[in-house]
PDB file of C-alpha atoms in Angstrom:
ATOM      1  CA  MET B   1      -0.398   0.274  -0.179  1.00  0.00           C
ATOM      2  CA  ASN B   2       1.409   3.444  -1.525  1.00  0.00           C
ATOM      3  CA  ARG B   3       0.567   5.841   1.471  1.00  0.00           C
ATOM      4  CA  ILE B   4       1.879   9.567   1.732  1.00  0.00           C
ATOM      5  CA  VAL B   5       3.231   9.958   4.819  1.00  0.00           C
ATOM      6  CA  GLU B   6       4.489  14.095   3.427  1.00  0.00           C
ATOM      7  CA  LYS B   7       3.026  16.689   1.536  1.00  0.00           C
ATOM      8  CA  GLU B   8       4.241  19.858   0.920  1.00  0.00           C
ATOM      9  CA  TYR B   9       3.089  22.726  -1.646  1.00  0.00           C
ATOM     10  CA  PHE B  10       5.989  24.258  -3.743  1.00  0.00           C
ATOM     11  CA  SER B  11       3.692  26.771  -5.275  1.00  0.00           C
ATOM     12  CA  ASP B  12      -0.262  26.337  -5.516  1.00  0.00           C
ATOM     13  CA  ARG B  13       0.062  24.279  -8.087  1.00  0.00           C
ATOM     14  CA  VAL B  14       3.735  21.792  -7.072  1.00  0.00           C
ATOM     15  CA  VAL B  15       2.921  19.776  -4.800  1.00  0.00           C
ATOM     16  CA  LYS B  16       5.982  17.231  -2.997  1.00  0.00           C
ATOM     17  CA  MET B  17       4.776  14.417  -1.957  1.00  0.00           C
ATOM     18  CA  ILE B  18       7.321  11.186   0.239  1.00  0.00           C
ATOM     19  CA  VAL B  19       5.493   7.528  -0.364  1.00  0.00           C
ATOM     20  CA  GLU B  20       5.606   4.525   1.029  1.00  0.00           C
ATOM     21  CA  ALA B  21       7.386   2.094  -1.507  1.00  0.00           C
ATOM     22  CA  PRO B  22      10.178   0.769   0.314  1.00  0.00           C
ATOM     23  CA  MET B  23      11.182  -1.634  -2.805  1.00  0.00           C
ATOM     24  CA  ILE B  24      11.031   0.683  -4.855  1.00  0.00           C
ATOM     25  CA  ALA B  25      13.302   2.537  -2.952  1.00  0.00           C
ATOM     26  CA  ARG B  26      16.278  -0.010  -2.216  1.00  0.00           C
ATOM     27  CA  SER B  27      16.355  -0.447  -5.711  1.00  0.00           C
ATOM     28  CA  ARG B  28      16.057   3.418  -7.447  1.00  0.00           C
ATOM     29  CA  ARG B  29      18.890   5.069  -8.900  1.00  0.00           C
ATOM     30  CA  ALA B  30      18.765   8.330 -10.259  1.00  0.00           C
ATOM     31  CA  GLY B  31      17.205   9.133 -13.984  1.00  0.00           C
ATOM     32  CA  HIS B  32      14.263   6.409 -13.276  1.00  0.00           C
ATOM     33  CA  PHE B  33      11.005   7.038 -12.814  1.00  0.00           C
ATOM     34  CA  VAL B  34       7.326   5.976 -11.334  1.00  0.00           C
ATOM     35  CA  ILE B  35       4.244   5.822 -13.197  1.00  0.00           C
ATOM     36  CA  VAL B  36       1.331   5.315  -9.857  1.00  0.00           C
ATOM     37  CA  ARG B  37      -2.658   6.297 -10.458  1.00  0.00           C
ATOM     38  CA  ALA B  38      -4.903   7.569  -7.669  1.00  0.00           C
ATOM     39  CA  ASP B  39      -8.041   5.989  -7.562  1.00  0.00           C
ATOM     40  CA  GLU B  40      -8.688   3.725  -9.765  1.00  0.00           C
ATOM     41  CA  GLY B  41     -10.126   6.490 -12.728  1.00  0.00           C
ATOM     42  CA  CYS B  42      -7.506   7.854 -12.895  1.00  0.00           C
ATOM     43  CA  GLU B  43      -5.255   8.339 -15.877  1.00  0.00           C
ATOM     44  CA  ARG B  44      -1.697   7.711 -15.853  1.00  0.00           C
ATOM     45  CA  ILE B  45       1.165   9.912 -14.053  1.00  0.00           C
ATOM     46  CA  PRO B  46       4.601   9.741 -15.255  1.00  0.00           C
ATOM     47  CA  LEU B  47       6.665  10.658 -12.458  1.00  0.00           C
ATOM     48  CA  THR B  48      10.373  10.582 -11.908  1.00  0.00           C
ATOM     49  CA  ILE B  49      11.194   9.471  -8.176  1.00  0.00           C
ATOM     50  CA  ALA B  50      13.054  13.036  -6.811  1.00  0.00           C
ATOM     51  CA  ASP B  51      14.750  11.218  -3.833  1.00  0.00           C
ATOM     52  CA  ALA B  52      14.101   7.980  -1.910  1.00  0.00           C
ATOM     53  CA  ASP B  53      15.310   6.864   1.182  1.00  0.00           C
ATOM     54  CA  THR B  54      16.018   3.457   2.390  1.00  0.00           C
ATOM     55  CA  VAL B  55      15.042   3.851   5.935  1.00  0.00           C
ATOM     56  CA  ARG B  56      12.059   4.609   5.888  1.00  0.00           C
ATOM     57  CA  GLY B  57      11.348   3.292   2.829  1.00  0.00           C
ATOM     58  CA  THR B  58      10.045   6.244   0.642  1.00  0.00           C
ATOM     59  CA  ILE B  59      10.376   8.067  -3.067  1.00  0.00           C
ATOM     60  CA  THR B  60       9.677  11.487  -3.000  1.00  0.00           C
ATOM     61  CA  LEU B  61       7.589  12.515  -5.551  1.00  0.00           C
ATOM     62  CA  VAL B  62       7.426  15.779  -7.617  1.00  0.00           C
ATOM     63  CA  ILE B  63       3.858  16.630  -9.029  1.00  0.00           C
ATOM     64  CA  GLN B  64       3.039  20.264 -11.134  1.00  0.00           C
ATOM     65  CA  ASN B  65      -1.354  20.213 -11.189  1.00  0.00           C
ATOM     66  CA  VAL B  66      -1.978  20.222 -14.846  1.00  0.00           C
ATOM     67  CA  GLY B  67      -4.897  18.062 -15.724  1.00  0.00           C
ATOM     68  CA  VAL B  68      -7.873  16.146 -13.897  1.00  0.00           C
ATOM     69  CA  SER B  69      -5.710  13.852 -12.737  1.00  0.00           C
ATOM     70  CA  THR B  70      -3.302  15.534 -11.222  1.00  0.00           C
ATOM     71  CA  ALA B  71      -5.023  17.292  -9.545  1.00  0.00           C
ATOM     72  CA  LYS B  72      -6.816  14.580  -8.226  1.00  0.00           C
ATOM     73  CA  ILE B  73      -3.146  13.325  -6.750  1.00  0.00           C
ATOM     74  CA  CYS B  74      -2.600  17.157  -5.657  1.00  0.00           C
ATOM     75  CA  ALA B  75      -6.293  17.222  -3.743  1.00  0.00           C
ATOM     76  CA  MET B  76      -4.692  14.273  -2.225  1.00  0.00           C
ATOM     77  CA  GLU B  77      -3.028  14.119   1.908  1.00  0.00           C
ATOM     78  CA  PRO B  78      -1.238  12.140   4.297  1.00  0.00           C
ATOM     79  CA  GLY B  79      -2.860   8.817   4.886  1.00  0.00           C
ATOM     80  CA  ASP B  80      -4.312   8.416   1.698  1.00  0.00           C
ATOM     81  CA  ALA B  81      -3.353   6.325  -0.317  1.00  0.00           C
ATOM     82  CA  PHE B  82      -2.519   5.726  -4.776  1.00  0.00           C
ATOM     83  CA  ALA B  83      -3.647   2.681  -6.029  1.00  0.00           C
ATOM     84  CA  ASP B  84      -1.077   2.169  -7.705  1.00  0.00           C
ATOM     85  CA  VAL B  85       3.024   3.300  -8.085  1.00  0.00           C
ATOM     86  CA  VAL B  86       4.751   0.678 -10.817  1.00  0.00           C
ATOM     87  CA  GLY B  87       8.997   0.986 -10.428  1.00  0.00           C
ATOM     88  CA  PRO B  88      11.260   1.965 -10.740  1.00  0.00           C
ATOM     89  CA  LEU B  89      10.645   2.369 -14.987  1.00  0.00           C
ATOM     90  CA  GLY B  90      13.901   3.823 -17.333  1.00  0.00           C
ATOM     91  CA  ARG B  91      16.927   3.970 -17.775  1.00  0.00           C
ATOM     92  CA  ALA B  92      19.291   4.743 -14.441  1.00  0.00           C
ATOM     93  CA  THR B  93      21.134   7.761 -15.867  1.00  0.00           C
ATOM     94  CA  HIS B  94      24.624   6.962 -16.616  1.00  0.00           C
ATOM     95  CA  ILE B  95      27.020   8.274 -14.006  1.00  0.00           C
ATOM     96  CA  GLU B  96      30.911   8.665 -14.185  1.00  0.00           C
ATOM     97  CA  ARG B  97      33.950  11.494 -13.181  1.00  0.00           C
ATOM     98  CA  VAL B  98      33.802  13.802 -16.370  1.00  0.00           C
ATOM     99  CA  GLY B  99      35.347  16.837 -14.399  1.00  0.00           C
ATOM    100  CA  THR B 100      32.653  19.641 -14.486  1.00  0.00           C
ATOM    101  CA  VAL B 101      28.782  19.172 -15.000  1.00  0.00           C
ATOM    102  CA  VAL B 102      26.551  22.237 -15.244  1.00  0.00           C
ATOM    103  CA  CYS B 103      23.297  20.568 -14.524  1.00  0.00           C
ATOM    104  CA  CYS B 104      20.553  23.217 -15.342  1.00  0.00           C
ATOM    105  CA  GLY B 105      16.584  22.550 -14.411  1.00  0.00           C
ATOM    106  CA  GLY B 106      13.319  24.434 -14.798  1.00  0.00           C
ATOM    107  CA  GLY B 107       9.908  24.271 -13.090  1.00  0.00           C
ATOM    108  CA  VAL B 108       9.554  21.212 -12.184  1.00  0.00           C
ATOM    109  CA  GLY B 109      12.403  19.818 -13.814  1.00  0.00           C
ATOM    110  CA  VAL B 110      14.478  20.717 -11.347  1.00  0.00           C
ATOM    111  CA  ALA B 111      12.189  16.624  -9.455  1.00  0.00           C
ATOM    112  CA  PRO B 112      15.157  14.751 -11.277  1.00  0.00           C
ATOM    113  CA  LEU B 113      17.492  17.422 -11.643  1.00  0.00           C
ATOM    114  CA  LEU B 114      17.501  16.920  -7.832  1.00  0.00           C
ATOM    115  CA  PRO B 115      19.116  12.919  -7.988  1.00  0.00           C
ATOM    116  CA  ILE B 116      21.997  12.974 -10.845  1.00  0.00           C
ATOM    117  CA  VAL B 117      22.806  16.977  -8.840  1.00  0.00           C
ATOM    118  CA  LYS B 118      23.053  13.979  -5.832  1.00  0.00           C
ATOM    119  CA  ALA B 119      25.180  11.367  -8.181  1.00  0.00           C
ATOM    120  CA  MET B 120      27.245  13.080 -10.787  1.00  0.00           C
ATOM    121  CA  LYS B 121      29.000  14.944  -7.059  1.00  0.00           C
ATOM    122  CA  ASP B 122      29.466  11.925  -5.695  1.00  0.00           C
ATOM    123  CA  ALA B 123      31.522  10.087  -9.216  1.00  0.00           C
ATOM    124  CA  GLY B 124      33.571  13.215  -7.313  1.00  0.00           C
ATOM    125  CA  ASN B 125      32.657  16.314  -9.971  1.00  0.00           C
ATOM    126  CA  ARG B 126      32.691  19.902 -10.217  1.00  0.00           C
ATOM    127  CA  VAL B 127      28.884  20.338 -10.450  1.00  0.00           C
ATOM    128  CA  VAL B 128      27.907  24.454 -10.966  1.00  0.00           C
ATOM    129  CA  THR B 129      23.829  23.934 -10.932  1.00  0.00           C
ATOM    130  CA  VAL B 130      21.334  26.691 -12.837  1.00  0.00           C
ATOM    131  CA  LEU B 131      17.283  26.272 -11.742  1.00  0.00           C
ATOM    132  CA  ALA B 132      16.035  28.976 -13.400  1.00  0.00           C
ATOM    133  CA  ALA B 133      11.686  29.467 -13.323  1.00  0.00           C
ATOM    134  CA  ARG B 134      10.277  32.744 -14.265  1.00  0.00           C
ATOM    135  CA  THR B 135       9.259  33.635 -11.405  1.00  0.00           C
ATOM    136  CA  ARG B 136      10.660  33.125  -7.461  1.00  0.00           C
ATOM    137  CA  ASP B 137       7.261  32.076  -6.248  1.00  0.00           C
ATOM    138  CA  LEU B 138       9.125  28.418  -9.275  1.00  0.00           C
ATOM    139  CA  ILE B 139      12.639  28.386  -7.549  1.00  0.00           C
ATOM    140  CA  ILE B 140      12.617  24.155  -5.853  1.00  0.00           C
ATOM    141  CA  LEU B 141      14.279  22.669  -4.406  1.00  0.00           C
ATOM    142  CA  GLU B 142      17.266  24.939  -4.200  1.00  0.00           C
ATOM    143  CA  GLU B 143      17.967  23.884  -0.574  1.00  0.00           C
ATOM    144  CA  GLN B 144      18.833  20.441  -1.594  1.00  0.00           C
ATOM    145  CA  VAL B 145      20.760  21.242  -4.533  1.00  0.00           C
ATOM    146  CA  ARG B 146      22.945  23.708  -2.535  1.00  0.00           C
ATOM    147  CA  PRO B 147      24.920  20.915  -0.443  1.00  0.00           C
ATOM    148  CA  TYR B 148      25.591  19.185  -4.002  1.00  0.00           C
ATOM    149  CA  SER B 149      26.831  22.269  -6.098  1.00  0.00           C
ATOM    150  CA  ASP B 150      29.742  23.212  -5.732  1.00  0.00           C
ATOM    151  CA  GLU B 151      27.470  26.169  -7.148  1.00  0.00           C
ATOM    152  CA  VAL B 152      24.427  27.060  -7.381  1.00  0.00           C
ATOM    153  CA  ILE B 153      23.411  30.067 -10.036  1.00  0.00           C
ATOM    154  CA  ILE B 154      19.349  31.493  -9.934  1.00  0.00           C
ATOM    155  CA  MET B 155      18.352  32.655 -13.295  1.00  0.00           C
ATOM    156  CA  THR B 156      14.002  33.949 -13.182  1.00  0.00           C
ATOM    157  CA  ASP B 157      12.502  35.483 -15.789  1.00  0.00           C
ATOM    158  CA  ASP B 158      11.077  38.532 -14.145  1.00  0.00           C
ATOM    159  CA  GLY B 159      14.623  38.845 -11.572  1.00  0.00           C
ATOM    160  CA  SER B 160      12.230  38.564  -8.349  1.00  0.00           C
ATOM    161  CA  TYR B 161      14.808  36.355  -7.325  1.00  0.00           C
ATOM    162  CA  GLY B 162      18.892  35.730  -8.060  1.00  0.00           C
ATOM    163  CA  ARG B 163      19.836  36.737 -12.015  1.00  0.00           C
ATOM    164  CA  LYS B 164      17.158  37.786 -14.772  1.00  0.00           C
ATOM    165  CA  GLY B 165      17.132  35.962 -18.431  1.00  0.00           C
ATOM    166  CA  LEU B 166      17.016  32.579 -19.144  1.00  0.00           C
ATOM    167  CA  VAL B 167      18.382  29.317 -18.160  1.00  0.00           C
ATOM    168  CA  THR B 168      20.534  29.472 -21.401  1.00  0.00           C
ATOM    169  CA  HIS B 169      21.618  33.013 -20.017  1.00  0.00           C
ATOM    170  CA  GLY B 170      23.447  31.776 -17.227  1.00  0.00           C
ATOM    171  CA  VAL B 171      24.587  27.686 -18.799  1.00  0.00           C
ATOM    172  CA  GLU B 172      26.029  30.207 -20.727  1.00  0.00           C
ATOM    173  CA  GLU B 173      28.038  32.433 -18.308  1.00  0.00           C
ATOM    174  CA  VAL B 174      29.530  29.284 -17.447  1.00  0.00           C
ATOM    175  CA  ILE B 175      30.945  28.043 -20.136  1.00  0.00           C
ATOM    176  CA  ASN B 176      32.549  31.656 -20.892  1.00  0.00           C
ATOM    177  CA  ARG B 177      34.320  31.550 -18.026  1.00  0.00           C
ATOM    178  CA  GLU B 178      35.820  28.147 -17.483  1.00  0.00           C
ATOM    179  CA  THR B 179      35.972  24.469 -19.115  1.00  0.00           C
ATOM    180  CA  VAL B 180      32.512  22.398 -19.374  1.00  0.00           C
ATOM    181  CA  ASP B 181      32.697  18.924 -19.576  1.00  0.00           C
ATOM    182  CA  MET B 182      28.962  18.309 -19.703  1.00  0.00           C
ATOM    183  CA  VAL B 183      25.273  20.229 -19.558  1.00  0.00           C
ATOM    184  CA  VAL B 184      22.298  17.639 -18.445  1.00  0.00           C
ATOM    185  CA  THR B 185      19.547  20.095 -18.459  1.00  0.00           C
ATOM    186  CA  ILE B 186      15.882  18.888 -17.997  1.00  0.00           C
ATOM    187  CA  GLY B 187      12.806  21.162 -17.452  1.00  0.00           C
ATOM    188  CA  PRO B 188      10.161  22.288 -20.812  1.00  0.00           C
ATOM    189  CA  ALA B 189      10.669  21.584 -24.145  1.00  0.00           C
ATOM    190  CA  VAL B 190      11.654  24.565 -25.232  1.00  0.00           C
ATOM    191  CA  MET B 191      14.170  25.193 -22.678  1.00  0.00           C
ATOM    192  CA  MET B 192      16.182  21.758 -23.047  1.00  0.00           C
ATOM    193  CA  LYS B 193      15.301  22.691 -26.848  1.00  0.00           C
ATOM    194  CA  PHE B 194      17.582  26.507 -26.524  1.00  0.00           C
ATOM    195  CA  VAL B 195      19.805  25.016 -24.422  1.00  0.00           C
ATOM    196  CA  SER B 196      21.251  21.757 -27.184  1.00  0.00           C
ATOM    197  CA  GLN B 197      21.391  24.245 -29.887  1.00  0.00           C
ATOM    198  CA  LEU B 198      23.419  26.829 -26.927  1.00  0.00           C
ATOM    199  CA  THR B 199      25.982  23.705 -26.234  1.00  0.00           C
ATOM    200  CA  ARG B 200      25.908  22.504 -29.478  1.00  0.00           C
ATOM    201  CA  ARG B 201      27.769  25.641 -30.368  1.00  0.00           C
ATOM    202  CA  TYR B 202      29.949  25.592 -27.807  1.00  0.00           C
ATOM    203  CA  GLY B 203      30.715  21.378 -28.270  1.00  0.00           C
ATOM    204  CA  VAL B 204      29.819  20.865 -24.602  1.00  0.00           C
ATOM    205  CA  PRO B 205      28.813  17.593 -24.718  1.00  0.00           C
ATOM    206  CA  THR B 206      24.580  17.497 -23.227  1.00  0.00           C
ATOM    207  CA  MET B 207      22.904  15.138 -22.454  1.00  0.00           C
ATOM    208  CA  CYS B 208      17.938  15.590 -21.276  1.00  0.00           C
ATOM    209  CA  SER B 209      15.446  14.279 -19.502  1.00  0.00           C
ATOM    210  CA  LEU B 210      12.981  14.140 -22.482  1.00  0.00           C
ATOM    211  CA  ASN B 211       8.930  13.905 -20.318  1.00  0.00           C
ATOM    212  CA  THR B 212       7.144  13.203 -23.164  1.00  0.00           C
ATOM    213  CA  ILE B 213       3.513  11.458 -22.836  1.00  0.00           C
ATOM    214  CA  MET B 214       3.429   7.798 -21.505  1.00  0.00           C
ATOM    215  CA  VAL B 215       0.731   4.841 -21.110  1.00  0.00           C
ATOM    216  CA  ASP B 216       1.739   1.646 -20.513  1.00  0.00           C
ATOM    217  CA  GLY B 217       5.912   2.729 -19.160  1.00  0.00           C
ATOM    218  CA  THR B 218       7.098  -0.430 -20.763  1.00  0.00           C
ATOM    219  CA  GLY B 219       7.464   0.071 -24.310  1.00  0.00           C
ATOM    220  CA  MET B 220       4.147  -1.910 -25.389  1.00  0.00           C
ATOM    221  CA  CYS B 221       1.761   1.151 -26.930  1.00  0.00           C
ATOM    222  CA  GLY B 222       4.667   3.217 -28.683  1.00  0.00           C
ATOM    223  CA  ALA B 223       2.977   6.754 -26.837  1.00  0.00           C
ATOM    224  CA  CYS B 224       6.362   8.216 -25.803  1.00  0.00           C
ATOM    225  CA  ARG B 225       8.391   8.134 -29.181  1.00  0.00           C
ATOM    226  CA  VAL B 226      10.129  10.639 -30.082  1.00  0.00           C
ATOM    227  CA  THR B 227      13.123  10.736 -32.788  1.00  0.00           C
ATOM    228  CA  VAL B 228      16.648  10.342 -32.014  1.00  0.00           C
ATOM    229  CA  GLY B 229      19.561  10.612 -34.363  1.00  0.00           C
ATOM    230  CA  GLY B 230      16.528   9.845 -37.471  1.00  0.00           C
ATOM    231  CA  LYS B 231      15.991   6.755 -35.292  1.00  0.00           C
ATOM    232  CA  THR B 232      12.852   6.691 -33.406  1.00  0.00           C
ATOM    233  CA  ARG B 233      12.972   5.917 -29.617  1.00  0.00           C
ATOM    234  CA  PHE B 234      10.724   4.917 -26.711  1.00  0.00           C
ATOM    235  CA  VAL B 235      11.306   6.760 -24.010  1.00  0.00           C
ATOM    236  CA  CYS B 236       9.944   4.861 -21.100  1.00  0.00           C
ATOM    237  CA  ILE B 237      11.977   1.963 -22.115  1.00  0.00           C
ATOM    238  CA  ASP B 238      14.785   3.734 -23.943  1.00  0.00           C
ATOM    239  CA  GLY B 239      15.567   6.724 -21.961  1.00  0.00           C
ATOM    240  CA  PRO B 240      14.660   9.150 -20.580  1.00  0.00           C
ATOM    241  CA  GLU B 241      17.594  10.820 -21.277  1.00  0.00           C
ATOM    242  CA  PHE B 242      19.063  10.692 -24.497  1.00  0.00           C
ATOM    243  CA  ASP B 243      22.106  12.747 -26.286  1.00  0.00           C
ATOM    244  CA  ALA B 244      20.443  16.481 -26.425  1.00  0.00           C
ATOM    245  CA  HIS B 245      22.739  17.325 -30.416  1.00  0.00           C
ATOM    246  CA  GLN B 246      20.137  13.871 -31.630  1.00  0.00           C
ATOM    247  CA  VAL B 247      16.298  14.609 -30.014  1.00  0.00           C
ATOM    248  CA  ASP B 248      14.363  16.593 -32.674  1.00  0.00           C
ATOM    249  CA  PHE B 249      12.499  18.534 -30.108  1.00  0.00           C
ATOM    250  CA  ASP B 250      10.049  20.772 -32.434  1.00  0.00           C
ATOM    251  CA  GLU B 251       8.556  16.767 -33.377  1.00  0.00           C
ATOM    252  CA  MET B 252       8.182  16.130 -30.128  1.00  0.00           C
ATOM    253  CA  MET B 253       7.040  19.053 -28.952  1.00  0.00           C
ATOM    254  CA  MET B 254       3.789  19.155 -31.112  1.00  0.00           C
ATOM    255  CA  ARG B 255       3.783  15.684 -29.652  1.00  0.00           C
ATOM    256  CA  LEU B 256       2.680  17.001 -26.333  1.00  0.00           C
ATOM    257  CA  ARG B 257       0.626  18.868 -27.948  1.00  0.00           C
ATOM    258  CA  SER B 258      -1.866  16.363 -28.812  1.00  0.00           C
ATOM    259  CA  TYR B 259      -4.025  16.843 -26.091  1.00  0.00           C
ATOM    260  CA  ASN B 260      -4.143  20.590 -25.827  1.00  0.00           C
TER     261      ASN B 260
END
């Protein structure tokens, strides 16, 4: 039984939940995700595992209220239980010591970024984390990424916190002042597209974590398919992480608009 043990609001539309899932907590690694249902009548929602506690047997999920099913999840309270939590799914992040890694996240994309920041730091890398959002209220998990980052740069569109500008401004600043060996980008598709375009110009290897529409999460339905390097890939089993320079972001964004 996947009971909610803690709940915290990051904003009026973004909620953090700590959920009982001992088997998943033990086996999960950076990059893995789960698919959850609030109840028997809800659609299946993919959520990245932001953190895990093997002692408590819990996983941390961050949910953005964007539709009927996510609204139902966000309305759940400690003591309530999900109908099911399936995972860990996807391929774990490939972690190695490469030198300096810039990890940039936008909005709720910081949730899947957090375990990667931790893993990259534990592997001995210098980690610069760039967090970006439209406004100060939408910056999440800042205090959680700081212990694992050599530097944290905050970018807000309106300048209400940190520096005024886009995530690409923060990433380019780092690239221009020191050697960057790798960039990790997670957030809205359009953000990852422009980060990818920037790092391609500078020749910096870049990994992205994709957030396509999923149904079954096992590669059977094909709903999450994307084009990577001219070939069809399934985010749920081949990803969610790919070489950002090989992803057809325009096609991906068009498919993400299917339910608009």
